[in-house]
Amino acid sequence: MNSAVALVPAAGRGERLGYGMPKALVPVRGVPLLVHAVRGLLDAGRVRHVVVAAPPDDVDAVSALVGGLPVDVVPGGADRTASVGAALRHAVAAFPDVRIVLVHDAARAFTPPEVVGRVVDAVAAGSEAVVPVLPVTDTVKRVDADGVVLDTPDRAALRVVQTPQGFAVDTLVRAHGSGVSATDDAGLVEKLGVPVATVAGHPSAMKVTTPHDLAVAEKVLVEGL
Ligand code: CTP
Ligand code: MG
């Protein structure tokens, strides 16, 4: 079946945003980022259930926010990898027949539905791991510990990586069982030596990290950029 279960890590503290509350709960036009993200996943029509990893102290509050939607809420972990792992264990137990799993940051709350569709399609077509990407538009430099430039990688071979990332469920379970940490789930899969395919991402799938990002995200929501 080509419908996925989506895991949404939302247990971060949102320190760089500086709102004094978990980023997932920060409102954009009166609706928390997490709710925007969950609705976006479900509205894409390719996700049958969502498992949210919430800050452990906010499980009840988050459950209330997503009441009435096909969403389960579990306590997150100390880092993003642990939060995804907790959601994955729940998903595998609750939906033993699921074949495709997405991992989507709550902070990428305005990801267009076509990106979700492209990722699910690529996994359904046989890729074990799929990430949405954008070309790099800035010149990127590698620096040493003192900030002195070492070299300039060829920009044409670089990509910025977004979410949702899609996986064959067995592959993601294996990656999370390997006991390493990474800033994204594809990073864990890469360490297994499994090829990770790419599909086109979208600028609106930007991650909200700073107050500047939040202002841009509000514009994306209002003007549909
Ligand atoms: N995340 C998580 N569990 C953690 C840490 C992060 O589920 N222990 C989630 C965040 O909620 C977010 C995503 O991983 O949806 C990406 O993390 P990031 O953008 O760093 O969010 P925060 O950790 O909340 O932000 P900050 O690092 O500024 O505190
Ligand atoms: Mg963080």
Tab-separated table of N, CA, C and O in Angstrom, residues 37-47 102 111-118 120 164:
chain	number	residue	atom	x	y	z
A	37	ALA	N	2.377	21.608	10.443
A	37	ALA	CA	3.170	20.514	9.841
A	37	ALA	C	2.329	19.248	9.689
A	37	ALA	O	2.362	18.588	8.643
A	38	VAL	N	1.570	18.908	10.731
A	38	VAL	CA	0.758	17.678	10.702
A	38	VAL	C	-0.344	17.798	9.652
A	38	VAL	O	-0.582	16.869	8.864
A	39	ARG	N	-1.003	18.946	9.613
A	39	ARG	CA	-2.060	19.129	8.607
A	39	ARG	C	-1.496	19.038	7.200
A	39	ARG	O	-2.101	18.447	6.300
A	40	GLY	N	-0.311	19.609	7.000
A	40	GLY	CA	0.326	19.565	5.682
A	40	GLY	C	0.583	18.135	5.241
A	40	GLY	O	0.346	17.773	4.084
A	41	LEU	N	1.066	17.309	6.168
A	41	LEU	CA	1.320	15.901	5.843
A	41	LEU	C	0.029	15.192	5.472
A	41	LEU	O	-0.049	14.479	4.468
A	42	LEU	N	-1.009	15.367	6.285
A	42	LEU	CA	-2.269	14.657	6.050
A	42	LEU	C	-2.950	15.166	4.782
A	42	LEU	O	-3.520	14.383	4.015
A	43	ASP	N	-2.864	16.490	4.537
A	43	ASP	CA	-3.531	17.063	3.360
A	43	ASP	C	-2.894	16.591	2.058
A	43	ASP	O	-3.512	16.678	0.993
A	44	ALA	N	-1.650	16.109	2.123
A	44	ALA	CA	-1.002	15.620	0.900
A	44	ALA	C	-1.665	14.349	0.387
A	44	ALA	O	-1.453	13.939	-0.756
A	45	GLY	N	-2.449	13.669	1.253
A	45	GLY	CA	-3.223	12.508	0.809
A	45	GLY	C	-2.414	11.231	0.688
A	45	GLY	O	-2.899	10.244	0.132
A	46	ARG	N	-1.182	11.211	1.200
A	46	ARG	CA	-0.320	10.035	1.070
A	46	ARG	C	0.090	9.472	2.429
A	46	ARG	O	0.894	8.548	2.498
A	47	VAL	N	-0.443	10.059	3.500
A	47	VAL	CA	-0.048	9.680	4.856
A	47	VAL	C	-1.297	9.261	5.610
A	47	VAL	O	-2.253	10.018	5.689
A	102	LEU	N	7.852	8.060	6.681
A	102	LEU	CA	8.434	9.383	6.455
A	102	LEU	C	8.918	9.943	7.781
A	102	LEU	O	8.318	9.668	8.822
A	111	THR	N	5.788	22.745	4.252
A	111	THR	CA	6.241	21.930	3.122
A	111	THR	C	5.076	21.675	2.171
A	111	THR	O	4.027	21.183	2.596
A	112	PRO	N	5.213	21.988	0.877
A	112	PRO	CA	4.103	21.778	-0.059
A	112	PRO	C	3.785	20.286	-0.246
A	112	PRO	O	4.685	19.446	-0.184
A	113	PRO	N	2.523	19.955	-0.498
A	113	PRO	CA	2.111	18.557	-0.642
A	113	PRO	C	2.843	17.815	-1.754
A	113	PRO	O	3.047	16.605	-1.657
A	114	GLU	N	3.259	18.533	-2.802
A	114	GLU	CA	3.920	17.817	-3.904
A	114	GLU	C	5.265	17.238	-3.478
A	114	GLU	O	5.721	16.232	-4.025
A	115	VAL	N	5.904	17.849	-2.485
A	115	VAL	CA	7.177	17.294	-1.999
A	115	VAL	C	6.910	15.971	-1.277
A	115	VAL	O	7.618	14.980	-1.480
A	116	VAL	N	5.858	15.938	-0.454
A	116	VAL	CA	5.472	14.697	0.231
A	116	VAL	C	5.189	13.613	-0.810
A	116	VAL	O	5.653	12.470	-0.704
A	117	GLY	N	4.454	13.972	-1.849
A	117	GLY	CA	4.108	13.014	-2.897
A	117	GLY	C	5.328	12.467	-3.618
A	117	GLY	O	5.425	11.266	-3.867
A	118	ARG	N	6.275	13.351	-3.944
A	118	ARG	CA	7.482	12.894	-4.655
A	118	ARG	C	8.280	11.895	-3.810
A	118	ARG	O	8.798	10.904	-4.322
A	120	VAL	N	7.136	9.910	-1.280
A	120	VAL	CA	6.408	8.635	-1.146
A	120	VAL	C	6.499	7.853	-2.454
A	120	VAL	O	6.745	6.640	-2.448
A	164	PRO	N	10.060	16.034	4.180
A	164	PRO	CA	10.135	14.680	4.713
A	164	PRO	C	11.152	13.815	3.983
A	164	PRO	O	11.268	13.888	2.764
